[in-house]
Coordinates of C-alpha atoms in Angstrom, one line a residue:
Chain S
X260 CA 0.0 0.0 0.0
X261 CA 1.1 3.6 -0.3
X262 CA 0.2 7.0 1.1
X263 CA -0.4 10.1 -1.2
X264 CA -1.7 13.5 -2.0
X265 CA -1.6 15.4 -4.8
X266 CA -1.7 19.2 -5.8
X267 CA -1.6 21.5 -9.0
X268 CA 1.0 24.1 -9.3
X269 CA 0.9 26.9 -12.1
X270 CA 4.1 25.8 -14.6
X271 CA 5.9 29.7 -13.8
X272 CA 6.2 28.4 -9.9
X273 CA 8.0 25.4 -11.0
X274 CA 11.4 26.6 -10.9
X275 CA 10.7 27.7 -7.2
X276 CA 9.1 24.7 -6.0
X277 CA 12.2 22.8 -7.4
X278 CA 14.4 24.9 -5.8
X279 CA 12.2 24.7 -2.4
X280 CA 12.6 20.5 -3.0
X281 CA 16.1 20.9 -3.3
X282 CA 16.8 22.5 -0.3
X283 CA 14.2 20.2 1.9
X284 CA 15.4 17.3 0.0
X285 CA 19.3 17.6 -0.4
X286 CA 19.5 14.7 -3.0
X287 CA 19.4 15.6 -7.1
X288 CA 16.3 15.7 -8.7
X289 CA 15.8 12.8 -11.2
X290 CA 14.5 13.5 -15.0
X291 CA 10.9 12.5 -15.3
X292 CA 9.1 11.1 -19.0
X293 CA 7.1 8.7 -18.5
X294 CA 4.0 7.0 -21.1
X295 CA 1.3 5.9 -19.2
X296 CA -1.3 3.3 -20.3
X297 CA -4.2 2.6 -18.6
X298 CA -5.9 -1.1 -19.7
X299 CA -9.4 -1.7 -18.9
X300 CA -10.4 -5.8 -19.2
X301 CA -13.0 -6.5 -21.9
X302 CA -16.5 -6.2 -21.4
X303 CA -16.9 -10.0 -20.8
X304 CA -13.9 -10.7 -19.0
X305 CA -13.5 -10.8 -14.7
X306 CA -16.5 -10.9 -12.5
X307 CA -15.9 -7.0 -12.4
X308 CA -14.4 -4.7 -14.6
X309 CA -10.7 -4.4 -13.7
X310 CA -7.6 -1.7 -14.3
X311 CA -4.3 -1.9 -14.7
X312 CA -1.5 0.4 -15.4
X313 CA 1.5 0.1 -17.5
X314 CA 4.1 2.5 -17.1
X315 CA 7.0 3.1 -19.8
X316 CA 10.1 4.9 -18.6
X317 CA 11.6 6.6 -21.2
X318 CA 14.5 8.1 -20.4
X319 CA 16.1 5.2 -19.5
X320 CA 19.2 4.1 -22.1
X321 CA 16.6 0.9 -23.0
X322 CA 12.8 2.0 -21.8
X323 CA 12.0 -0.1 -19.0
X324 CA 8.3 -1.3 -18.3
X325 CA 6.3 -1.3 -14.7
X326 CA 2.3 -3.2 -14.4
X327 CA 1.1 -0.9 -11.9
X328 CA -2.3 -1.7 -10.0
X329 CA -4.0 0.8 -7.4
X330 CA -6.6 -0.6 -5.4
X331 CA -9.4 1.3 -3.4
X332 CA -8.7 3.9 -0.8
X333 CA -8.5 3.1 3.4
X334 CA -12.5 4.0 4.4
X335 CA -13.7 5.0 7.6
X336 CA -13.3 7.1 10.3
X337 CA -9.3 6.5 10.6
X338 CA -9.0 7.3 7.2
X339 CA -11.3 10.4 7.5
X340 CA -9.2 11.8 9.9
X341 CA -5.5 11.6 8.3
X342 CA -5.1 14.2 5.7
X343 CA -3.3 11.4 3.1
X344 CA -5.0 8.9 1.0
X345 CA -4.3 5.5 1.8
X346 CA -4.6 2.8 -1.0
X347 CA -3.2 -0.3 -1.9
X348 CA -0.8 -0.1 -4.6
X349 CA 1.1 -3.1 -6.3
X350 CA 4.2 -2.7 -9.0
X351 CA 6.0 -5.2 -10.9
X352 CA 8.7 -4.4 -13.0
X353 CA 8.0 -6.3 -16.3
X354 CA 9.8 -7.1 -19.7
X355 CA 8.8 -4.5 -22.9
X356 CA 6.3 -7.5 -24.8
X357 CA 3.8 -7.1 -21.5
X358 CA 1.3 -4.9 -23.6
X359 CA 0.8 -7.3 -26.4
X360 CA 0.1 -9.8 -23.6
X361 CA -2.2 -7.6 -21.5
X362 CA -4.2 -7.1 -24.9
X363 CA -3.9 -11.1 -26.0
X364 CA -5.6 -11.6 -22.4
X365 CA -8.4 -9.4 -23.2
X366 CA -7.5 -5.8 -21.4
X367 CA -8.0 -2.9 -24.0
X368 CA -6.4 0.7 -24.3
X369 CA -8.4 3.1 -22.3
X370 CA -6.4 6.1 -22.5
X371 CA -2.7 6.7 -22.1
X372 CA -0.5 9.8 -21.1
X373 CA 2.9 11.2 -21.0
X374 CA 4.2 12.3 -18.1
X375 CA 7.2 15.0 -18.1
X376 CA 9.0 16.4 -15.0
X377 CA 11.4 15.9 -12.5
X378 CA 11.2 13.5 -9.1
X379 CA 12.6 13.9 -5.9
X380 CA 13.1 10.6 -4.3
X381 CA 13.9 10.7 -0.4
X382 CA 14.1 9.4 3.2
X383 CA 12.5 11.1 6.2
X384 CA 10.3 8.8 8.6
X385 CA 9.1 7.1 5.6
X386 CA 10.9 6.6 1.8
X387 CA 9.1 9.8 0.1
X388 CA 8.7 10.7 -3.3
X389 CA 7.4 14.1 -5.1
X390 CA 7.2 14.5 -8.6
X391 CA 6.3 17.6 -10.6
X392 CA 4.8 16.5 -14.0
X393 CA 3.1 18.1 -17.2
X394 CA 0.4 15.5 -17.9
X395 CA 0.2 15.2 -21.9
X396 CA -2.3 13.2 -23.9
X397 CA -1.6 12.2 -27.7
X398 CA -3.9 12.8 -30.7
X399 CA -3.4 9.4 -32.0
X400 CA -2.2 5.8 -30.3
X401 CA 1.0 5.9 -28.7
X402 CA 2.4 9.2 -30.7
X403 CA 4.4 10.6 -27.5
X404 CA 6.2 12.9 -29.6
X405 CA 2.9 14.2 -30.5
X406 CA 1.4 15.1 -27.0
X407 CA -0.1 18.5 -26.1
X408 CA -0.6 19.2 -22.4
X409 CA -3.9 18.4 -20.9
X410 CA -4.5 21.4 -19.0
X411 CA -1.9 24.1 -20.3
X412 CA 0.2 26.3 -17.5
X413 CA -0.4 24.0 -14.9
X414 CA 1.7 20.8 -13.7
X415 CA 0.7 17.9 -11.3
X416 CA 2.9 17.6 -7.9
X417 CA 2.6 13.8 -6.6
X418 CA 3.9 13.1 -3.0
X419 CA 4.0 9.4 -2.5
X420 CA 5.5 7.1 0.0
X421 CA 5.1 3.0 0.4
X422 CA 3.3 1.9 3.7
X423 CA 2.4 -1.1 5.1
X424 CA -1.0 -1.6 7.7
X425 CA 1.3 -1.5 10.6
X426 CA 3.0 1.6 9.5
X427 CA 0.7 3.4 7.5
X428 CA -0.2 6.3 10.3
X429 CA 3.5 6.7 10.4
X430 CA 4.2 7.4 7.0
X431 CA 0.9 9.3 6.7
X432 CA 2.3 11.6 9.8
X433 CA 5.8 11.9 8.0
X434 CA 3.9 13.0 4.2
X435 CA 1.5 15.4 5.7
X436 CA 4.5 17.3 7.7
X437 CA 6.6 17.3 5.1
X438 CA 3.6 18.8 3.2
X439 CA 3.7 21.5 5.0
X440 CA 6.8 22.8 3.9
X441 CA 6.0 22.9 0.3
X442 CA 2.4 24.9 1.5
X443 CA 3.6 28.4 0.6
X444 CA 3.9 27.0 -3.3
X445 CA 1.5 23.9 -3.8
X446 CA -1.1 22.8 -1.9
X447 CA -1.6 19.0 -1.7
X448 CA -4.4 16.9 -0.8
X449 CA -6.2 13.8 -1.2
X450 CA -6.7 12.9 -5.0
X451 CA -9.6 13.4 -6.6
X452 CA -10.3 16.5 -3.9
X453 CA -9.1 19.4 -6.0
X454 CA -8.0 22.2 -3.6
X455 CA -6.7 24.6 -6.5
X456 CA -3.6 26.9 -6.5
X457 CA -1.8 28.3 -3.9
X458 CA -3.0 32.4 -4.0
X459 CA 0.4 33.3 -2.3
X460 CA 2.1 31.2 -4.4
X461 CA 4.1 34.0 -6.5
X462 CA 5.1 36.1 -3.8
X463 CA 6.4 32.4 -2.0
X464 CA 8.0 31.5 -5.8
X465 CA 9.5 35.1 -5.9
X466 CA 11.1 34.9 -2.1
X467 CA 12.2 31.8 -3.1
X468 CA 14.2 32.5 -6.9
X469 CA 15.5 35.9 -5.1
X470 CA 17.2 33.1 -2.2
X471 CA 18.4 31.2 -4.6
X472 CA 17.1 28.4 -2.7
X473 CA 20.0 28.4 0.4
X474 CA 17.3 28.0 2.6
X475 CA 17.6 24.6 3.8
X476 CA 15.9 23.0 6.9
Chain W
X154 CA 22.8 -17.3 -17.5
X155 CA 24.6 -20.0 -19.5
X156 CA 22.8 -22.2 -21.9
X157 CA 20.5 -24.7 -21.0
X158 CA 18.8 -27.7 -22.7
X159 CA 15.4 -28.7 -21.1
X160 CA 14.1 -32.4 -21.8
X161 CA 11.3 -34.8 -21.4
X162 CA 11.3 -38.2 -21.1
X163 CA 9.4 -39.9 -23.6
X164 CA 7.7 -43.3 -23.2
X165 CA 8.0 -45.8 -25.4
X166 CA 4.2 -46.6 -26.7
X167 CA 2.2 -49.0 -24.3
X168 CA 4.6 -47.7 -21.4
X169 CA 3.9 -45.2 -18.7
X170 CA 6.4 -43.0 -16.6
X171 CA 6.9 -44.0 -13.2
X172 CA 9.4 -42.4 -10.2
X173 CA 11.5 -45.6 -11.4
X174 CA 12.7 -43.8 -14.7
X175 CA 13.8 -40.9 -12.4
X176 CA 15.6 -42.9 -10.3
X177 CA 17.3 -44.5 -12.9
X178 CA 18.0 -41.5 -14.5
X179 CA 19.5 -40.0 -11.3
X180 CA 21.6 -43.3 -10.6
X181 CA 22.4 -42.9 -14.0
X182 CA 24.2 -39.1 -13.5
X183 CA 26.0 -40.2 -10.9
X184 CA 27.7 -43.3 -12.5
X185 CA 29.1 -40.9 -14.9
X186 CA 30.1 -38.7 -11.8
X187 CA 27.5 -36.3 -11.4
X188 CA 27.9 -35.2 -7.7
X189 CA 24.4 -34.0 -6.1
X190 CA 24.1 -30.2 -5.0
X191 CA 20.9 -30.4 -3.3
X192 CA 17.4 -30.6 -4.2
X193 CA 15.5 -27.6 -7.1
X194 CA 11.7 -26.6 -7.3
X195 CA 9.7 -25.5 -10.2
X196 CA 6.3 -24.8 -10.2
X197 CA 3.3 -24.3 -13.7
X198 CA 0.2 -23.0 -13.5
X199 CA -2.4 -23.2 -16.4
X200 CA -4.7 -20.0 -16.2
X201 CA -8.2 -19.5 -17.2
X202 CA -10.2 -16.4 -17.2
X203 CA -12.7 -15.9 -15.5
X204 CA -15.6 -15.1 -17.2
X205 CA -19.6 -13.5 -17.4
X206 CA -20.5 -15.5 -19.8
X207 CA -18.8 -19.0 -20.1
X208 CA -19.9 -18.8 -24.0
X209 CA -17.5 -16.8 -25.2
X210 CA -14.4 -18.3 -24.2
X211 CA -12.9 -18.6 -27.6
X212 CA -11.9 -15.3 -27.3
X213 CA -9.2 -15.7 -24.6
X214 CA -5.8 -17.3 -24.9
X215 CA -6.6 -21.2 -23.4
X216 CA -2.7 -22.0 -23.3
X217 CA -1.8 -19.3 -21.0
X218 CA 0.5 -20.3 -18.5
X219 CA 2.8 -18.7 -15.5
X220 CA 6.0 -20.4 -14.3
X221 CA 8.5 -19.6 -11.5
X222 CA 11.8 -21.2 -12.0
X223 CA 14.6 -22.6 -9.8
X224 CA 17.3 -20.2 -11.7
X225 CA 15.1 -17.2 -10.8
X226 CA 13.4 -17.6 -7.3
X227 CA 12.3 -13.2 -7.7
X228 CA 10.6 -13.4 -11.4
X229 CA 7.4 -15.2 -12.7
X230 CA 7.4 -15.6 -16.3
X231 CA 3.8 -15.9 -18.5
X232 CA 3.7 -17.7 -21.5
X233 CA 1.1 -17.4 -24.1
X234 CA 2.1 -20.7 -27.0
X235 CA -0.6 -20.1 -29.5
X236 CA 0.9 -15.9 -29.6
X237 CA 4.3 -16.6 -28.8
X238 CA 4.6 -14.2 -26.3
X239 CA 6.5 -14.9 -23.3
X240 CA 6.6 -11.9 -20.4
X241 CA 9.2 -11.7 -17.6
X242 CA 8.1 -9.7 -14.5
X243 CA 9.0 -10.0 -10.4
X244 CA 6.8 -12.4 -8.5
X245 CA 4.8 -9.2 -7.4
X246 CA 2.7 -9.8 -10.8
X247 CA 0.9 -12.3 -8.9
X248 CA -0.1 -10.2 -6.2
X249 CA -1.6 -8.1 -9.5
X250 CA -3.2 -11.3 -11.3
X251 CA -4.9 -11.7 -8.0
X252 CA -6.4 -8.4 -7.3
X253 CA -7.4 -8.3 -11.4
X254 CA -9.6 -11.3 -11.1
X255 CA -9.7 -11.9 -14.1
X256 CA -7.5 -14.9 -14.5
X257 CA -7.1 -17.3 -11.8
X258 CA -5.7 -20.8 -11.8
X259 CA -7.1 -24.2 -13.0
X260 CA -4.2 -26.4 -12.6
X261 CA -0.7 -26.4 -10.9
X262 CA 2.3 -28.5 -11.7
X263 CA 5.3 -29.0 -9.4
X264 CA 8.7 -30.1 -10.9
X265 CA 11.1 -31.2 -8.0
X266 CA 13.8 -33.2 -8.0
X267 CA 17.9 -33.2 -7.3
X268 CA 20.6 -30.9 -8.9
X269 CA 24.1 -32.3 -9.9
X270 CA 26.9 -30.8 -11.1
X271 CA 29.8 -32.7 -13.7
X272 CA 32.5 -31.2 -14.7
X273 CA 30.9 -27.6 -16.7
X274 CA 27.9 -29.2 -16.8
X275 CA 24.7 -28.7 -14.4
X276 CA 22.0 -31.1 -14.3
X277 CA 18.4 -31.3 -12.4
X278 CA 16.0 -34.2 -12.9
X279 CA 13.0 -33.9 -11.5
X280 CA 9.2 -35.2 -11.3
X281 CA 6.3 -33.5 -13.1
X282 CA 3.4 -33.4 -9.8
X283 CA 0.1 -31.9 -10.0
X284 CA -0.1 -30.2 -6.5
X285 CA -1.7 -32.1 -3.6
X286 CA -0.5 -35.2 -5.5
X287 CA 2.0 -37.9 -5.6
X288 CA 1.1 -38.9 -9.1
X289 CA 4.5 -38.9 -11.7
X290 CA 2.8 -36.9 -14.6
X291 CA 6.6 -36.5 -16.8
X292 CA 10.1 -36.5 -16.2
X293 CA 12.0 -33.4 -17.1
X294 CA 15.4 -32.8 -17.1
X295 CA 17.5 -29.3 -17.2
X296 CA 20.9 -29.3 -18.5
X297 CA 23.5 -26.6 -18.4
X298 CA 26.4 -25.8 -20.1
X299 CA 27.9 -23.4 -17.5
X300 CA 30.6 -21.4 -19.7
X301 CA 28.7 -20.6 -22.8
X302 CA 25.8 -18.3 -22.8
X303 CA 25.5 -18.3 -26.8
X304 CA 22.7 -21.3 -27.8
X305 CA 24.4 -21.5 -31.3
X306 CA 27.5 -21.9 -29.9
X307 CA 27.0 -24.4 -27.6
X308 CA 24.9 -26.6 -29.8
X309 CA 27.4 -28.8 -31.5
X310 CA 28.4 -29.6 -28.0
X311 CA 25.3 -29.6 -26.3
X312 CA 24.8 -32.3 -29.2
X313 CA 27.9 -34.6 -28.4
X314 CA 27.2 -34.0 -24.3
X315 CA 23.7 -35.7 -24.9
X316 CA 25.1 -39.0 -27.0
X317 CA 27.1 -39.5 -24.2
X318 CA 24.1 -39.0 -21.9
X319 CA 22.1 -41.5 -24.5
X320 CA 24.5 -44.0 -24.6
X321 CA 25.2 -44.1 -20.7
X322 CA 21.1 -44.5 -20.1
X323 CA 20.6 -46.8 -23.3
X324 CA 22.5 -49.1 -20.6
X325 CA 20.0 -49.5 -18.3
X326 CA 17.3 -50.6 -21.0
X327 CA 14.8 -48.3 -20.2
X328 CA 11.1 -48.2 -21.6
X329 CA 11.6 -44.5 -23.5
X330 CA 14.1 -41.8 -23.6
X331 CA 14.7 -38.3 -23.3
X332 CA 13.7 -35.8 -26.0
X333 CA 14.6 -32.2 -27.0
X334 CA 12.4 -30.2 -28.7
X335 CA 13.7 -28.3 -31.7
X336 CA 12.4 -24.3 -30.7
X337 CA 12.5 -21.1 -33.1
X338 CA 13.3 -18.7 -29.9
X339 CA 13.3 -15.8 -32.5
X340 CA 9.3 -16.2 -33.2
X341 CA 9.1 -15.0 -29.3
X342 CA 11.4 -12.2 -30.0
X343 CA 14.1 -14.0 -28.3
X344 CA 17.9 -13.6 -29.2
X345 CA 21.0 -16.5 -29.2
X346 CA 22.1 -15.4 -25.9
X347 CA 20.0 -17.9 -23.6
X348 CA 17.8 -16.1 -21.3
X349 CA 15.3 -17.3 -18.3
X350 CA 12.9 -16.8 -20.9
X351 CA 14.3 -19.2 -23.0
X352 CA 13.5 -21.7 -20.3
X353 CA 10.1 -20.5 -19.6
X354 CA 9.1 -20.9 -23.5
X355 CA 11.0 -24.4 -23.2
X356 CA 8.9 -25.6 -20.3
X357 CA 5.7 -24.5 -21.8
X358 CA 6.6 -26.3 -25.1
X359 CA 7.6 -29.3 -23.2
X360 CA 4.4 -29.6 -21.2
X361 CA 2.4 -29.0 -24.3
X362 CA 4.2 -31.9 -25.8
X363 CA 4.0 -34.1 -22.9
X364 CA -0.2 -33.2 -22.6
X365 CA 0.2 -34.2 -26.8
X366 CA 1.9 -37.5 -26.0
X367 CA -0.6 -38.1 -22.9
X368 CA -3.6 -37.4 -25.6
X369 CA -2.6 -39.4 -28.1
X370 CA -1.8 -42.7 -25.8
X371 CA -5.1 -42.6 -24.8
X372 CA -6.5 -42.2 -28.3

């Protein structure tokens, strides 16, 4: 399982929210372009209609492939009362040919993405990761070098960390106060609960690019 | 990984296999020095999907199978013979396949036996089991050729290993033999330098041949 929250930041703060990660981070930021494709299984196939992820990496040497499957989000009152979703979440790393077998098995193309950024990938309590992504789409099947933002000026910031049930109020605790240092630029919250822009965000982005980011914890 | 060579013992017609043969076979390794290592473990699963409506399951792959293989205890490999496709991925796929629900599992084959080593050579004999079962369904044996990794270059000698293996077993007069089958790696976009998936598309072919054999015995 894994906990996360998610926020939208306008593309002209990105620079400062990088710099901001840097600082709170202190490891290098890592590239970020990955193709997305999200399978759906036939309409006959599985006593319910199930999804499944496949991510590409692309800027690898040799594109490696990941079967990603998120489950349903923690309910109830525990989980109303932590600020972080918490879902299961299962990854495989898997050879390049698992499409065509996804699709020989019955699973279609539902939509796919491109994902371009950078990723911050940390330890603090828990093993945290933020990444700041333009989400593209693609006029035709599979034509990444063809992809047009989804929602121009604004990019996606993902903060995820792996959890398990006996630690997942820890690693909750350790996302949402880590959150709160990237507050002035992004706010993040549960997904699918859109919290919009940050309204101090460009006097936080201008503090910030004037520091030159030697703010550290 | 270095080459490997994956065979099947074939019964003669009218004969059956029996945990005899792999006795024999082991007895037979070790009187040509093979010194035992300890024991290896595969295991085969044939998937089905699971469906709404049971009529229209022409439409899905029926020989798709998953194996897990001694060499690599952290992968799973999925095979699908009729598309010659073979996937590698870490055993977390299962977890996935689970929570999917749209395949699930409709039979399971162990393959267990011992491991010897001779000379540059590795060999494992083992028992094909359906699970919760004693029953000897096939006899498989693994053979590797430790220092060469390309399968064109080790098959003149791969060749020449295997009349020596022939002619030691053709001693002990036994009611079939071992068989290789012949396999066009390339149509499962597989190259000459042997790979786990080589053995995953070798143990899919061999159990399709042994069902084959099993099938046509019976008429």
């Amino acid at each position: 399982m894994e906990c996360v929250v998610q926020g939208i930041i306008e593309t002209q703060h990105v620079e400062a929210l990088e710099i901001l990660l840097q600082g709170l981070c202190g490891v290098q930021r890592e590239r970020l372009r990955v193709h997305e494709l999200c399978l759906k299984s036939g309409p006959n196939l599985g006593v319910v209609t199930s999804d499944v992820r496949l991510l590409c990496d692309l800027d690898q040497p040799d594109p490696t492939w990941t079967v990603k499957h998120v489950g349903g989000a923690m309910r109830g009152a525990g989980a109303d009362q932590i600020s972080v979703m918490v879902r299961t979440m299962i990854e495989s790393k898997v050879s390049k040919n698992s499409l065509r077998m996804f699709y020989a098995l019955g699973y279609k193309l539902d939509h796919e993405l491109l994902k371009v950024g950078f990723a911050f990938h940390f330890q603090r309590t828990a093993h945290i990761s933020v990444s700041v992504s333009s989400v593209n789409k693609m006029p035709k099947v599979h034509a990444i070098d063809e992809a047009v933002p989804v929602t121009h000026g604004m990019q996606i910031v993902d903060v995820t960390a792996p959890a398990t049930p006996e630690n997942y109020s820890e690693v909750a605790a350790a996302v949402s106060s880590f959150c709160e240092f990237l507050a002035p630029l992004v706010h993040l919250s549960k997904p699918f609960i859109s919290t919009g822009v940050v309204p101090t965000a460009a006097a936080a982005a201008a503090s910030l690019m004037s520091d030159g980011g030697g703010t550290t914890l | 990984m270095p080459i490997k060579w994956v065979l099947h013992w074939q019964p003669n017609q009218g004969s059956t296999v029996s945990s005899q043969i792999l006795n024999e076979a082991s007895e037979c390794v070790e009187s040509i020095n093979g010194v035992k290592e300890g024991r290896w473990k595969a295991t085969l699963n044939y998937y089905k999907p699971i469906l709404k409506d049971e009529a229209n399951q022409s439409e899905f792959p029926r020989d798709f199978l998953g194996i897990s293989l001694a060499d690599e205890p952290d992968k799973y490999y999925f095979i699908i013979k009729s598309q010659r496709i073979v996937v590698e991925a870490d055993t977390n796929i299962l977890s996935i396949m689970e929570k999917l629900q749209s395949y699930k599992s409709k039979v399971a084959l162990y393959f267990e036996g011992f491991q010897y080593q001779l000379g540059d050579f590795r060999f494992r004999i083992g028992k094909v089991v359906p699970t919760h079962s004693e029953n000897v369904r096939g006899i498989v044996m693994e053979v590797d050729y430790l220092p060469i990794s390309s399968i064109k270059t080790a098959n003149k000698l791969m060749e020449e290993f295997m009349e020596i293996w022939h002619e030691a077993l053709a001693k002990r007069s036994l009611p079939g033999k071992f068989v290789n089958i012949d396999i066009n790696f390339e149509e499962y976009g597989l190259g000459d330098i042997y790979t786990p998936q080589h053995t995953a598309v070798h143990y899919a072919l061999v159990m399709a041949d042994m069902i084959a054999t099993v099938q046509a015995a019976r008429g």
